[in-house]
Each structure stands twice: as structure tokens, then as C-alpha cells.
CSV table of C-alpha atoms and ligand atoms in Angstrom, one decimal:
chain,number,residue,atom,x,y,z
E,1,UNK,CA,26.1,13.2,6.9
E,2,UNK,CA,27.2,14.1,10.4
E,3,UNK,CA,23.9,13.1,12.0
E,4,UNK,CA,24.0,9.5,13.9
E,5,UNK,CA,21.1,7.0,12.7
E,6,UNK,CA,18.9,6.0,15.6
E,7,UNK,CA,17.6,2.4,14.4
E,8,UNK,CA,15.1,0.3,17.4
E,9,UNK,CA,15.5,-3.1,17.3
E,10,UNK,CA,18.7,-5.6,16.7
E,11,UNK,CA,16.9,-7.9,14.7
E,12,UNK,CA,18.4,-8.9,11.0
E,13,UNK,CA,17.1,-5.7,9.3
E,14,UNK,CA,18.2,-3.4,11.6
E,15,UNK,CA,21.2,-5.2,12.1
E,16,UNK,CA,22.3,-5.1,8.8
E,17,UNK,CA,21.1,-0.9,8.2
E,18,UNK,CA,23.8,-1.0,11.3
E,19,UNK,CA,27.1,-2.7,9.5
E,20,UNK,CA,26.0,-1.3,5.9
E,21,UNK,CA,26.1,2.4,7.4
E,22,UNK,CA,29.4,1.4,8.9
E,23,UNK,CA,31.1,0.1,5.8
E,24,UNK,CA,29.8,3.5,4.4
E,25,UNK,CA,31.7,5.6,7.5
E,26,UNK,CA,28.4,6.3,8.9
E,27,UNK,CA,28.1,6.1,12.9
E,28,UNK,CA,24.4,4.6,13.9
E,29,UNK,CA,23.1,3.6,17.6
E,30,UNK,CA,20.7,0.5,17.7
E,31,UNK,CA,18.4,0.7,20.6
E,32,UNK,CA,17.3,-3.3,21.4
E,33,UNK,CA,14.8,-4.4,23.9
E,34,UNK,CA,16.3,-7.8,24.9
E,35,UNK,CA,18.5,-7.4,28.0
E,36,UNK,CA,21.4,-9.3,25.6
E,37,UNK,CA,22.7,-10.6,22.7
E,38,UNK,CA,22.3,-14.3,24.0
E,39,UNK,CA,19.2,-13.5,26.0
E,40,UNK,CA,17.2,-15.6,23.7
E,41,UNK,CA,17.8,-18.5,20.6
E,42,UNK,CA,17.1,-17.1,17.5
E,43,UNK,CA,14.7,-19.5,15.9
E,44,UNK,CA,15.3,-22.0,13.2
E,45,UNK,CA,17.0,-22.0,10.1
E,46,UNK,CA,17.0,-19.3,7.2
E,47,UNK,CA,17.2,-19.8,3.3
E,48,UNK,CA,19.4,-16.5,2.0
E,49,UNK,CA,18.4,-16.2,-1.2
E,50,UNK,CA,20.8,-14.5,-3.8
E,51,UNK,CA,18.3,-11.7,-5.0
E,52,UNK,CA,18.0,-10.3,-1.0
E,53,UNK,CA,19.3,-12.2,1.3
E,54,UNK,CA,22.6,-12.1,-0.1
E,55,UNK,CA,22.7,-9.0,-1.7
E,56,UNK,CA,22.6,-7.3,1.2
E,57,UNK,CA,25.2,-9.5,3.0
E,58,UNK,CA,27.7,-8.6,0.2
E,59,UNK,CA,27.1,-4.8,0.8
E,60,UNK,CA,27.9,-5.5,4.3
E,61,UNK,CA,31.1,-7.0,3.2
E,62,UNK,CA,30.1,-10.1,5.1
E,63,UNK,CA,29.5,-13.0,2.3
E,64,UNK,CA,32.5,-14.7,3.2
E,65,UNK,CA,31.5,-14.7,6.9
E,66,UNK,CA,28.0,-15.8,5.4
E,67,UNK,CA,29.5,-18.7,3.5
E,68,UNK,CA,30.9,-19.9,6.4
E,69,UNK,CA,27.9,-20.9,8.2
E,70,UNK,CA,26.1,-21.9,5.7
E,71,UNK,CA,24.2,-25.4,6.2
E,72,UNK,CA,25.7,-27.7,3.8
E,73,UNK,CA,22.9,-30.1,2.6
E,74,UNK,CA,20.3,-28.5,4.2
E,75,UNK,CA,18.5,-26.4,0.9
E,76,UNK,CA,16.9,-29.7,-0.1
E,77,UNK,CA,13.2,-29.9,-0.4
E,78,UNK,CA,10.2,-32.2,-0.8
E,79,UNK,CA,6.2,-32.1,-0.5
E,80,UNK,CA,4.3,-34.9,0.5
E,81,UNK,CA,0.4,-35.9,0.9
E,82,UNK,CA,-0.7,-37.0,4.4
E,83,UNK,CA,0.3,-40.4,3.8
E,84,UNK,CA,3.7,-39.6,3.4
E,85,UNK,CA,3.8,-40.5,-0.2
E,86,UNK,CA,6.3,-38.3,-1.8
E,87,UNK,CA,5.1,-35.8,-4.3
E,88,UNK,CA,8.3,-33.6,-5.1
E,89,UNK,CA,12.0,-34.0,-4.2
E,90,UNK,CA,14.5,-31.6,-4.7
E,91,UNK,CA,18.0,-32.4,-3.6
E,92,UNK,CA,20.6,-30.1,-2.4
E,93,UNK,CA,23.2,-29.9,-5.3
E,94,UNK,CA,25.1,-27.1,-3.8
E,95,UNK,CA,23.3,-25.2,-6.4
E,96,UNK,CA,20.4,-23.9,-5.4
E,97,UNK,CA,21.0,-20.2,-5.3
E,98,UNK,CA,19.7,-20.4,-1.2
E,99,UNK,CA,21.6,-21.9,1.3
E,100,UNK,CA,20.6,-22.5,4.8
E,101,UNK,CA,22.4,-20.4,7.8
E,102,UNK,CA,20.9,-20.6,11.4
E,103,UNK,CA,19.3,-17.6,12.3
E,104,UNK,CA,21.2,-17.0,15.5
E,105,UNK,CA,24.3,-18.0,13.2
E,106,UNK,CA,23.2,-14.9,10.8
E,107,UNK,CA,22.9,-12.5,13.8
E,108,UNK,CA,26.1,-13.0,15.4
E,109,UNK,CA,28.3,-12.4,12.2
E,110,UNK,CA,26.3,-9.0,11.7
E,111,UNK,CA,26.8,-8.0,15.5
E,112,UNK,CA,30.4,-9.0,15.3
E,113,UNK,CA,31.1,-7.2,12.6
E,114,UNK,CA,29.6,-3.9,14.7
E,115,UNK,CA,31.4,-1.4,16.8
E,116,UNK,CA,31.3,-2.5,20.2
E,117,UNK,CA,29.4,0.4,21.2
E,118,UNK,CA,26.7,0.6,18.7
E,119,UNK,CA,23.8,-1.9,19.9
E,120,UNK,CA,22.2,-0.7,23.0
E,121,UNK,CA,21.3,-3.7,25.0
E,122,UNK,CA,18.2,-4.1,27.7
E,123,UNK,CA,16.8,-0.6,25.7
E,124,UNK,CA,13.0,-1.3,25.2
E,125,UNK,CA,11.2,1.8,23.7
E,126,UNK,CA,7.7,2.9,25.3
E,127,UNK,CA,6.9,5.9,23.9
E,128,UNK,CA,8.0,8.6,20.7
E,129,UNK,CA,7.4,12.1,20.4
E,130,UNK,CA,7.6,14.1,17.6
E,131,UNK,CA,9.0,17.6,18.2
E,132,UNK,CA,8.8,19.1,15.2
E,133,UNK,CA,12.0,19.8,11.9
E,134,UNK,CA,11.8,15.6,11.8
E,135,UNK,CA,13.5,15.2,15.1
E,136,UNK,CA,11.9,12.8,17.8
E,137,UNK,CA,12.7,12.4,21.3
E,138,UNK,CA,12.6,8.6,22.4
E,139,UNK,CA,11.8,7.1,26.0
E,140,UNK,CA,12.9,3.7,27.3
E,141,UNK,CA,11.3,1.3,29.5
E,142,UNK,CA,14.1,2.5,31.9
E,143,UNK,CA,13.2,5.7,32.1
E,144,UNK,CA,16.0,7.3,29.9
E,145,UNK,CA,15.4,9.3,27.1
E,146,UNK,CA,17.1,10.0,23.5
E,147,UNK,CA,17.1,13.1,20.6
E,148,UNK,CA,17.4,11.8,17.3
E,149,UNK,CA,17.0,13.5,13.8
E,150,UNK,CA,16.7,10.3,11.8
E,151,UNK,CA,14.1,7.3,13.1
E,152,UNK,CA,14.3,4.1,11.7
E,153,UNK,CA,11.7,1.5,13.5
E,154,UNK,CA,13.2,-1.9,12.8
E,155,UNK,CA,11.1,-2.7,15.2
E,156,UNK,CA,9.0,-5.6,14.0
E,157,UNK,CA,5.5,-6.8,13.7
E,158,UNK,CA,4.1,-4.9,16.5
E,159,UNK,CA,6.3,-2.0,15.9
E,160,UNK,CA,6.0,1.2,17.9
E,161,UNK,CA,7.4,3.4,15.5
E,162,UNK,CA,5.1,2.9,12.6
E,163,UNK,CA,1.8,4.9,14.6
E,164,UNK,CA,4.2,7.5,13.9
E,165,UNK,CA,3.9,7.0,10.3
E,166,UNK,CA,0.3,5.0,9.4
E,167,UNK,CA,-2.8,3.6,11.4
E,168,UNK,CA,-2.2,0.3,10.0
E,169,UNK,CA,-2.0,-2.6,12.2
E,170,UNK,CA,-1.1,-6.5,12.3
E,171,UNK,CA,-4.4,-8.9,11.7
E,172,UNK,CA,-4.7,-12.2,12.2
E,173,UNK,CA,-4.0,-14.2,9.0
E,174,UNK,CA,-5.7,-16.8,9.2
E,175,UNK,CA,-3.4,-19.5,10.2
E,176,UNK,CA,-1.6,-20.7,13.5
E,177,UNK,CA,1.5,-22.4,13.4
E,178,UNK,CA,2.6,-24.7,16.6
E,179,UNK,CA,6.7,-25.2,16.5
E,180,UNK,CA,8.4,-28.1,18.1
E,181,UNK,CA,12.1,-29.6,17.9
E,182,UNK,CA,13.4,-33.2,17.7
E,183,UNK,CA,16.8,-33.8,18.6
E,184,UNK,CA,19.1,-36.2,17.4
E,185,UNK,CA,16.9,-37.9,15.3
E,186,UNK,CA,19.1,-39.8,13.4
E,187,UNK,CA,19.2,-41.8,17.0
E,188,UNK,CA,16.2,-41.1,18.3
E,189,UNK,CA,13.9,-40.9,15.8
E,190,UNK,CA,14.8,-43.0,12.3
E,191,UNK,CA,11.2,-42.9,11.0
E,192,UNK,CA,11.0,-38.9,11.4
E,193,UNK,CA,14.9,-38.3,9.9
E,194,UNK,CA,14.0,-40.6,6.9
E,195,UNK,CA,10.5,-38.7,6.1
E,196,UNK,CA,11.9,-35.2,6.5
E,197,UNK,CA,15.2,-35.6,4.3
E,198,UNK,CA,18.2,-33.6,4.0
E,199,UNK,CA,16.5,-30.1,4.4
E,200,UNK,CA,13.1,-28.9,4.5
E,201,UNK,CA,9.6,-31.1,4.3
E,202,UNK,CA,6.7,-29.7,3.4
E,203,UNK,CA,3.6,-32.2,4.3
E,204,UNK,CA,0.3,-30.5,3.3
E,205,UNK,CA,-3.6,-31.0,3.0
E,206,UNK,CA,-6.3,-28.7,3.1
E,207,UNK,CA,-6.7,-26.9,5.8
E,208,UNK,CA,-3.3,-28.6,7.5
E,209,UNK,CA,0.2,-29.0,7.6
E,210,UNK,CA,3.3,-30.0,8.5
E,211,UNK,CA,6.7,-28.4,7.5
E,212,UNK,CA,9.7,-29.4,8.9
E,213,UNK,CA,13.4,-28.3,8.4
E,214,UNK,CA,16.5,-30.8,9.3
E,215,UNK,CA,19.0,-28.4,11.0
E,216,UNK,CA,22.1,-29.3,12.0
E,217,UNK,CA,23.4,-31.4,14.8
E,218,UNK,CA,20.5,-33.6,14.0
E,219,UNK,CA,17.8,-31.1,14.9
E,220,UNK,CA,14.2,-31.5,12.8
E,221,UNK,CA,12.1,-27.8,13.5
E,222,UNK,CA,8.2,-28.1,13.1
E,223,UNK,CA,5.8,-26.2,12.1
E,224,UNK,CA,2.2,-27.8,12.6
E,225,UNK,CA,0.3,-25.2,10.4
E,226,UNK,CA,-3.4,-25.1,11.0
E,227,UNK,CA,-5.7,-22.9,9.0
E,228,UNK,CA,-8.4,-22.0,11.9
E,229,UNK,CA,-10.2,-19.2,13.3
E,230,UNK,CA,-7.7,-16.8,15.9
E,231,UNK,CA,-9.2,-18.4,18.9
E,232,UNK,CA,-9.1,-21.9,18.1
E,233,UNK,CA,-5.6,-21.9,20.6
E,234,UNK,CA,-7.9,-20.6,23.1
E,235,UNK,CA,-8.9,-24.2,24.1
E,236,UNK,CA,-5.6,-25.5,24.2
E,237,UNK,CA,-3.4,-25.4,27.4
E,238,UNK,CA,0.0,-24.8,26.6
E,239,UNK,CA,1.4,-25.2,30.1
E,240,UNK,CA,0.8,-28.8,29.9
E,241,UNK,CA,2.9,-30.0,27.0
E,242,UNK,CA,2.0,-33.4,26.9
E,243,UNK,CA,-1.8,-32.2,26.6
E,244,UNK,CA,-1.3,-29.5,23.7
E,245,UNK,CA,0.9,-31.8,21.4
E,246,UNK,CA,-1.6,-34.3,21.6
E,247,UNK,CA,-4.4,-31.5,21.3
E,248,UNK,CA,-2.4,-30.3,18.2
E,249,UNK,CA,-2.2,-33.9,16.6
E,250,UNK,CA,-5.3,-34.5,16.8
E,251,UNK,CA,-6.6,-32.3,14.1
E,252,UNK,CA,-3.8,-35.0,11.9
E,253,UNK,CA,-6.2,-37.8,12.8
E,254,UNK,CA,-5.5,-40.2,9.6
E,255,UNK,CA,-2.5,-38.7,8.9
E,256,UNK,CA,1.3,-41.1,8.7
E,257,UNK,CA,2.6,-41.7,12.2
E,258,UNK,CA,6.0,-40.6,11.1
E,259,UNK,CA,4.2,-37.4,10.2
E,260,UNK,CA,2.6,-37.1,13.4
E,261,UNK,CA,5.4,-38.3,15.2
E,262,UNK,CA,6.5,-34.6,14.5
E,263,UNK,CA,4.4,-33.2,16.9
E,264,UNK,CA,3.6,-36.0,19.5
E,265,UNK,CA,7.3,-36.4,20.3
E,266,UNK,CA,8.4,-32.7,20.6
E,267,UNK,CA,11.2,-32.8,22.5
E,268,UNK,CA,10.3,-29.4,24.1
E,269,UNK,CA,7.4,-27.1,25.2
E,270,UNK,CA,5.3,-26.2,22.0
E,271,UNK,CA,5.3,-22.5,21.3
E,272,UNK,CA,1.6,-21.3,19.2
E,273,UNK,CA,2.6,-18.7,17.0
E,274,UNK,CA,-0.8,-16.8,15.5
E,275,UNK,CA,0.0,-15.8,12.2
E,276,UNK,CA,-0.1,-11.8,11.3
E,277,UNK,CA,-0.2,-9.4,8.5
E,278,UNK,CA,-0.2,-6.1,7.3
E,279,UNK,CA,-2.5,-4.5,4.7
E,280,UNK,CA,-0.7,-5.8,1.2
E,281,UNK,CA,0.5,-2.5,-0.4
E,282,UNK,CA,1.3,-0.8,3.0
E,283,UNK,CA,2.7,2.5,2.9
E,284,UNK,CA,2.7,6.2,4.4
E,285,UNK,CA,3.1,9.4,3.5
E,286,UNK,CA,6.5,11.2,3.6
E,287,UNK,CA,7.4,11.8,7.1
E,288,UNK,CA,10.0,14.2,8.1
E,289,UNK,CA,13.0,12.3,9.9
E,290,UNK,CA,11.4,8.6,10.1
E,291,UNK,CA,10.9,5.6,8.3
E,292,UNK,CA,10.2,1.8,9.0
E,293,UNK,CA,12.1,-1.0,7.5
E,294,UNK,CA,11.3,-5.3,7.5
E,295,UNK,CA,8.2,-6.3,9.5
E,296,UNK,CA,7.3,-2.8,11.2
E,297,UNK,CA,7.0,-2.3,6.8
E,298,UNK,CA,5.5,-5.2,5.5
E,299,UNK,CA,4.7,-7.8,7.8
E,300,UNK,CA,3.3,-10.8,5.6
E,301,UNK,CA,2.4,-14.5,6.4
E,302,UNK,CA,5.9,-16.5,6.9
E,303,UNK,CA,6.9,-17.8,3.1
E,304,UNK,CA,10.7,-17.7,3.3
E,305,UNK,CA,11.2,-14.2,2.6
E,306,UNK,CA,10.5,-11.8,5.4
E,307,UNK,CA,14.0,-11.9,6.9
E,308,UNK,CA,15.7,-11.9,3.4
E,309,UNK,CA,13.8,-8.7,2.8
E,310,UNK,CA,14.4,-6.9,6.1
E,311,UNK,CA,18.0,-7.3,5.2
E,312,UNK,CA,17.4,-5.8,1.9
E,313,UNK,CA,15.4,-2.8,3.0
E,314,UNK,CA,18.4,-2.2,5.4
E,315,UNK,CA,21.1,-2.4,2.8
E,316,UNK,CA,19.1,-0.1,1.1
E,317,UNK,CA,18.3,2.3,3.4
E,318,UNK,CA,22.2,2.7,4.1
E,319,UNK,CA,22.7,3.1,0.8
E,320,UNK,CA,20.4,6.1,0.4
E,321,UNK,CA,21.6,7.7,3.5
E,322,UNK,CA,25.3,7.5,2.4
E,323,UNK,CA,24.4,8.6,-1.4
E,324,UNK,CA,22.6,11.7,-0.5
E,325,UNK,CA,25.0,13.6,3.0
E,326,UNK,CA,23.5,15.8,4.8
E,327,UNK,CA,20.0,15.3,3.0
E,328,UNK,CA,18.2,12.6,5.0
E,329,UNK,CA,14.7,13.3,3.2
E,330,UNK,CA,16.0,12.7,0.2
E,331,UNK,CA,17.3,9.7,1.2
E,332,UNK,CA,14.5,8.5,3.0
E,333,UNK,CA,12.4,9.3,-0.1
E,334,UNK,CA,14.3,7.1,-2.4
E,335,UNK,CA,14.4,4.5,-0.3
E,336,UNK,CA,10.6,4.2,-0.3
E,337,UNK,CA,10.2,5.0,-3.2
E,338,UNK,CA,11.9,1.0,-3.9
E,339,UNK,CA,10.4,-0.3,-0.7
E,340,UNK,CA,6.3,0.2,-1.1
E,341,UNK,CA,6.4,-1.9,-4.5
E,342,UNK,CA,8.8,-4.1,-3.1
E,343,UNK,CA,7.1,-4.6,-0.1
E,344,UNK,CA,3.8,-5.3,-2.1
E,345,UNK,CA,5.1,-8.0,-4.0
E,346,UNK,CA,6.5,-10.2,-1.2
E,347,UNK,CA,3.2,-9.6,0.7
E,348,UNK,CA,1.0,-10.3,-2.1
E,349,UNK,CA,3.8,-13.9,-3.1
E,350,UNK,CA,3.5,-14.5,0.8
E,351,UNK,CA,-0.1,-14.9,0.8
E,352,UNK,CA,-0.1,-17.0,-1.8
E,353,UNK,CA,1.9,-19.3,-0.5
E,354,UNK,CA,0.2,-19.3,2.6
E,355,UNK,CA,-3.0,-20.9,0.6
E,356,UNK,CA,-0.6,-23.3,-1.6
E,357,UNK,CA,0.3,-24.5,1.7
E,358,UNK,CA,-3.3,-24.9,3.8
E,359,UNK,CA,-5.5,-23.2,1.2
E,360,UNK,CA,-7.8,-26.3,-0.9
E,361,UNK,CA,-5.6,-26.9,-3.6
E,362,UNK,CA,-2.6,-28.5,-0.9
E,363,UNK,CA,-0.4,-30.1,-1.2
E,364,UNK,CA,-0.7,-29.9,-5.2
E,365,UNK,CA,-1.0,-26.5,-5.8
E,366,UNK,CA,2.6,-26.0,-4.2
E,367,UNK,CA,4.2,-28.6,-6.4
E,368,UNK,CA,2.8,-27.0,-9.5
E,369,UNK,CA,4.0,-23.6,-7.9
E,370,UNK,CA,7.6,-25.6,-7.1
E,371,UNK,CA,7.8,-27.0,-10.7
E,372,UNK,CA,6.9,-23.7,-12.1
E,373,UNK,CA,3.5,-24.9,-13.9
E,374,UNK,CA,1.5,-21.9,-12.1
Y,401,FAD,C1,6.9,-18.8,12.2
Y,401,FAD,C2,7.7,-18.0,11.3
Y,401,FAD,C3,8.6,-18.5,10.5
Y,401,FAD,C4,9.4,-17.7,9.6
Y,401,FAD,N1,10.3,-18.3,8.8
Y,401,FAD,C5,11.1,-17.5,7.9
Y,401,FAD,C6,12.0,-18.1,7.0
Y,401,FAD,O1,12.2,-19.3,6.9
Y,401,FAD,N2,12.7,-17.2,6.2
Y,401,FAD,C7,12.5,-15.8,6.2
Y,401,FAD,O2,13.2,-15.1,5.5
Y,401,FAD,N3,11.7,-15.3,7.1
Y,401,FAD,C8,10.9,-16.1,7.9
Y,401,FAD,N4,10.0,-15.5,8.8
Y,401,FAD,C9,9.9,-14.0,8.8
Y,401,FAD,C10,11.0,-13.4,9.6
Y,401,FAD,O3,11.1,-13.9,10.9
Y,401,FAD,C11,10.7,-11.9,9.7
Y,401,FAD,O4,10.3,-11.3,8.5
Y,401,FAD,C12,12.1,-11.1,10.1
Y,401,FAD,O5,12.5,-11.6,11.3
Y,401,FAD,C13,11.8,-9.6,10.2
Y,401,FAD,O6,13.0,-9.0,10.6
Y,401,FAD,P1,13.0,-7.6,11.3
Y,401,FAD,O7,14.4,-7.2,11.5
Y,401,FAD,O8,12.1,-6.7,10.5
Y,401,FAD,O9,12.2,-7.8,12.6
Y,401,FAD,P2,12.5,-8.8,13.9
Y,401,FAD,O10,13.3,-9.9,13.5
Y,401,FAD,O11,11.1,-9.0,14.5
Y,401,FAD,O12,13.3,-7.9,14.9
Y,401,FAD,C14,12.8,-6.8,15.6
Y,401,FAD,C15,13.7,-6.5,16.8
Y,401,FAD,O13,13.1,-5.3,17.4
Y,401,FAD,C16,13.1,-5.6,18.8
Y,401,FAD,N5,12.1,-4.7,19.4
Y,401,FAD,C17,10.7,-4.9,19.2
Y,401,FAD,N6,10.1,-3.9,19.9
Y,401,FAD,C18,11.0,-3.1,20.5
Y,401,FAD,C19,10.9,-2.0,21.3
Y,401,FAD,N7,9.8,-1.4,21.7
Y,401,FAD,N8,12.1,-1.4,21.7
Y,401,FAD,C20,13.3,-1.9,21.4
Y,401,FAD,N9,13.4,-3.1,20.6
Y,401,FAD,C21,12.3,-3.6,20.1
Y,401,FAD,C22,12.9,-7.1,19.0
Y,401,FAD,O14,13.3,-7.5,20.2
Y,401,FAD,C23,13.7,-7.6,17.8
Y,401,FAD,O15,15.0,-7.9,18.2
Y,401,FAD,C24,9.3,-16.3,9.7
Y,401,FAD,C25,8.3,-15.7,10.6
Y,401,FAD,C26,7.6,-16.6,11.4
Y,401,FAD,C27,6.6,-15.9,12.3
């Protein structure tokens, strides 16, 4: 194939369709929105599981580079009631089959492992036009323009390339997750390093809860997880810190003060995050010279997953493209021909997670699901 694949967005899926074409000889251009690679931290800490995540870093060539950052310790996991008493507890044994990178970590060993040339910094799309023989002409926030004969939006939830595939678009879920970070904890905060453990803490009730991960460097990243309507954060200013948090606890009223102490002593500005999904089983008709890969695909409630299979969907889409040169549709149609089913499976697994975590059967629903009863 002599054609260059135009991929928008530099997140982890597009990222890896990027290096994978590479290893393969084949030249892509990645058009990002942020102004930089540094512009913004990436978020908290990943599990790469073997079946996705990892797959696709080995057909990027990059597992050795992967195993490098990994989080030693940090796969451990445990699920607690409100009052802290422990329900499960899984330790790290090394063996767990998904090890914990940072997310920023992940990025930066697939953009180093780029051409210097092929992300496109500062590059935020506004508009696509079809033009007919599945070529598309692309306009930037900047007011330059680009011809390509093969799209692929990596573009995430609120994707602007998938209008030019379906009418689907993100709802609200159901949930809102509030994030926070403790530092140096260890120090700072005994009470909350001893309840959250090694790795991740998942403290649950219906309607509520709390998970937590232990990063490195003595970092513990919250999610408060709140099952309420999509204008419940409405009433909650988020310019005054002090006020949300304690907004935000209050719906833990009753609940361990090392749980709560999660939230109340946030060491930075909370961030809401409204929860968002697409219609399980989304998919498109075949579209000449286009295709969507990760979130823009199958954007699904947060359940461990979502990055692991925007990596996958990448590895496989640059694996079509370099077994069938010079035919792109007939790349582009086995590649979705894996990714609707795929796609449908982790959306379906995602909401039901979602529930096991604030649905009514919390927090024992998610140990049965953990120890494999249901
Ligand atoms: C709270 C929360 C927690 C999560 N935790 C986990 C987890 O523990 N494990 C896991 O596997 N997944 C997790 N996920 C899901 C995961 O973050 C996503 O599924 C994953 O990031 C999707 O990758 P992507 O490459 O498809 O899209 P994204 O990571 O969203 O990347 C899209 C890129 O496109 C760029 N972009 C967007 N619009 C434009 C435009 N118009 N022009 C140019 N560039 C554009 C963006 O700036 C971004 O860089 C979580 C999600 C949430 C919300």
C-alpha cells in the first residue's frame, strides 16, 4: 500500500495503529488536538491485560519497553463494605496476567518509538468532508486543510469522525465519578495507605462507591462513584474545592472515615467525570475509506478495558491494512468484521460491571463476579 493512513487523535489506540503500521513499513500521519505531547498528565494507572492490552504491545514490538514500566506490586486487589471490613483480597504475586503501567508511562513508549514526524501536534479537527472514491478532505482548528484516502477517527468519545459513519451518540450512563489524588500517603495519610493496599480498592454499596488505586511514588487515585441522575453535579460548585469534596462526601454519610478520608483530603481540585456510552452492539455500514477505532467505536462505562481494547483495535487495524496492499476496503472490512462482536462484548461486560459496582447487589455481587461464582 502506498497510500499514508491519516489516524485523528494520539491517544493509546491511535497511537498504537501508528507504531504497528510502522513495524509493518507502512508511513501514517496522526493529527492530535493537544498543542503537545506534555500538554496534559495522562490520568492514572492502567491494568494491560495479556488477551489486549498486551497483545497489541507485542505486535508493536514494544513488550520489553512495556515491562519496564510496569508497577511492580500494584495488580493487587480488594473489595470492602462501607465499614471498611474486608470482603476480598487479592495480592500481587507477580502473576496476575495484568500489570499496572501509568498511562502517561504507556504513551510515551508508543510516541518514542514513532518517527519524529508522524504525530501532528496542536492539530484539532473541525470539520470532514467526503468527496467521493472514499477520499475525505479534513479542516483544522487552524484553518489548514488535509486529502486523505484512508480515515481512521481515533478520536474518542465525542469523536468527530464517526457522523461520518453512524447517528449514534454518547448518553449519559448513569453514573458520575469524582477523581481526587493523595500524595505521599505513606506520610501523610497512614489510615488511607493501610485501607487501600498495594494496588487497587474497590469500596462499594448500593448506589456508591469508592475505588482507589495505590500508584507509585506514594500516590492513592480516587474515584468517588455515584449512581445519580446527569444533573445531580449541577448543584455542586467545583471552583471551590473545599465545598465540592465535602459536597461529594456527604452522600458517604456513615461510611469509615479512612474511606472518606479519600475524598475530604484530596490533595487537589476534584475533577466530575459524567459517565458515557454508546449503544451496546454499535456498528455502521461499510464506508468507503473510513473507519473508527477505541472510544469513537465502542465507548462503554469505565471497567478496566477500554484502553486495552483501543490498543487492540489498533493492532488490528494495522494488521489488515498491511495483509491486504493496495486494497484498503478489504482491509477495513476485516477489521470490522472482528471489531462489532468484539466491541459488543466489552460493552455489554462493562455495564455489568458498572452495576456490580453501584448497582443493588454492591459490593457482593463483585466478589462473587471476582471469585468466579457468577
Ligand atoms: C474515569 C475513567 C477511568 C478509566 N479507567 C480505565 C482503566 O483503568 N483501564 C482501561 O483500560 N480503560 C479505562 N478507561 C477507558 C479508557 O480511558 C478509554 O477507553 C481509552 O482512553 C480510549 O482510548 P482511545 O485511544 O480510543 O481514545 P482517547 O484516549 O480518548 O484518545 C483520543 C485522542 O483524540 C484526541 N482528539 C479528540 N478530538 C479530536 C479532534 N477533533 N481533533 C484531533 N484530536 C482529537 C484527544 O485529544 C485524545 O488524545 C477509563 C475511562 C474513564 C472515563
Amino acid at each position: 500500500m502506498t497510500t499514508t493512513v491519516t489516524i485523528i487523535g494520539a491517544g493509546l489506540g491511535g497511537l498504537t495503529l501508528a507504531r504497528v503500521l510502522h513495524v509493518h513499513g507502512i508511513a501514517a500521519t496522526v493529527y492530535e488536538a493537544e498543542p503537545s505531547a506534555g500538554a496534559r498528565t495522562q490520568g492514572g494507572q492502567l491494568d494491560i491485560h495479556e488477551h489486549d492490552g498486551q497483545r497489541a504491545l507485542a505486535e508493536a514490538g514494544l513488550t520489553a519497553e512495556f515491562r519496564a514500566i510496569i508497577h511492580q506490586g500494584g495488580a493487587a486487589s480488594r473489595i470492602l463494605d462501607r465499614h471498611a471490613k474486608l470482603l476480598l483480597d487479592e495480592p500481587d504475586d507477580g502473576d496476575t496476567g495484568r500489570p499496572e503501567v501509568l498511562r502517561g508511562d504507556l504513551r510515551r513508549i508508543l510516541l518514542d518509538a514513532l518517527p519524529a514526524d508522524t504525530v501532528r501536534w496542536g492539530k484539532k479537527l473541525t470539520e470532514v468532508t467526503a468527496l467521493g472514491d472514499g477520499r475525505h478532505e479534513l479542516t483544522f482548528a487552524d484553518g489548514t486543510t488535509a486529502r486523505t484516502e484512508l480515515l481512521v477517527g481515533a478520536d474518542g468519545a465525542w469523536s468527530r469522525i464517526r457522523p461520518l459513519l453512524s447517528d449514534a451518540r454518547p448518553r449519559y450512563a448513569g453514573a458520575v465519578f469524582i477523581e481526587t489524588y493523595l500524595h505521599d500517603v505513606d506520610e501523610r495519610h497512614p489510615a488511607v495507605a493501610e485501607v487501600v493496599g498495594d494496588g487497587a480498592m474497590f469500596a462499594l454499596a448500593p448506589g456508591h462507591g469508592i475505588s482507589a488505586h495505590r500508584e507509585a511514588d506514594g500516590v492513592v487515585h480516587t474515584y468517588a462513584q455515584l449512581a445519580r441522575p446527569a444533573d445531580w453535579l449541577d448543584g455542586i460548585d467545583f471552583a471551590d474545592p473545599t465545598a465540592a469534596l465535602a459536597r461529594v462526601a456527604a452522600e458517604f454519610d456513615g461510611w469509615a472515615p479512612e474511606l472518606t478520608a479519600l475524598i475530604t483530603d484530596g490533595d487537589t481540585p476534584p475533577v466530575a467525570r459524567t459517565i458515557n456510552t454508546l449503544p451496546t452492539g454499535h456498528r455502521w455500514d461499510r464506508t468507503p475509506g473510513v473507519t473508527l477505532l477505541g472510544d469513537a467505536a465502542h465507548l462503554a462505562p469505565p471497567a478496566g478495558e477500554g484502553a486495552n481494547l483501543a490498543m487492540l483495535d489498533g493492532a488490528e487495524l494495522a494488521s489488515a491494512i498491511a495483509a491486504h496492499p493496495g486494497d484498503g476496503e478489504a482491509a477495513l472490512t476485516a477489521y470490522e468484521a472482528a471489531l462489532f462482536p468484539r466491541g459488543a462484548t466489552a460493552a455489554s461486560d462493562a455495564h455489568r460491571i458498572l452495576d456490580l459496582c453501584v448497582g443493588d447487589s454492591a459490593p457482593f455481587g463483585l466478589v462473587d463476579f471476582m471469585t468466579g461464582v457468577s
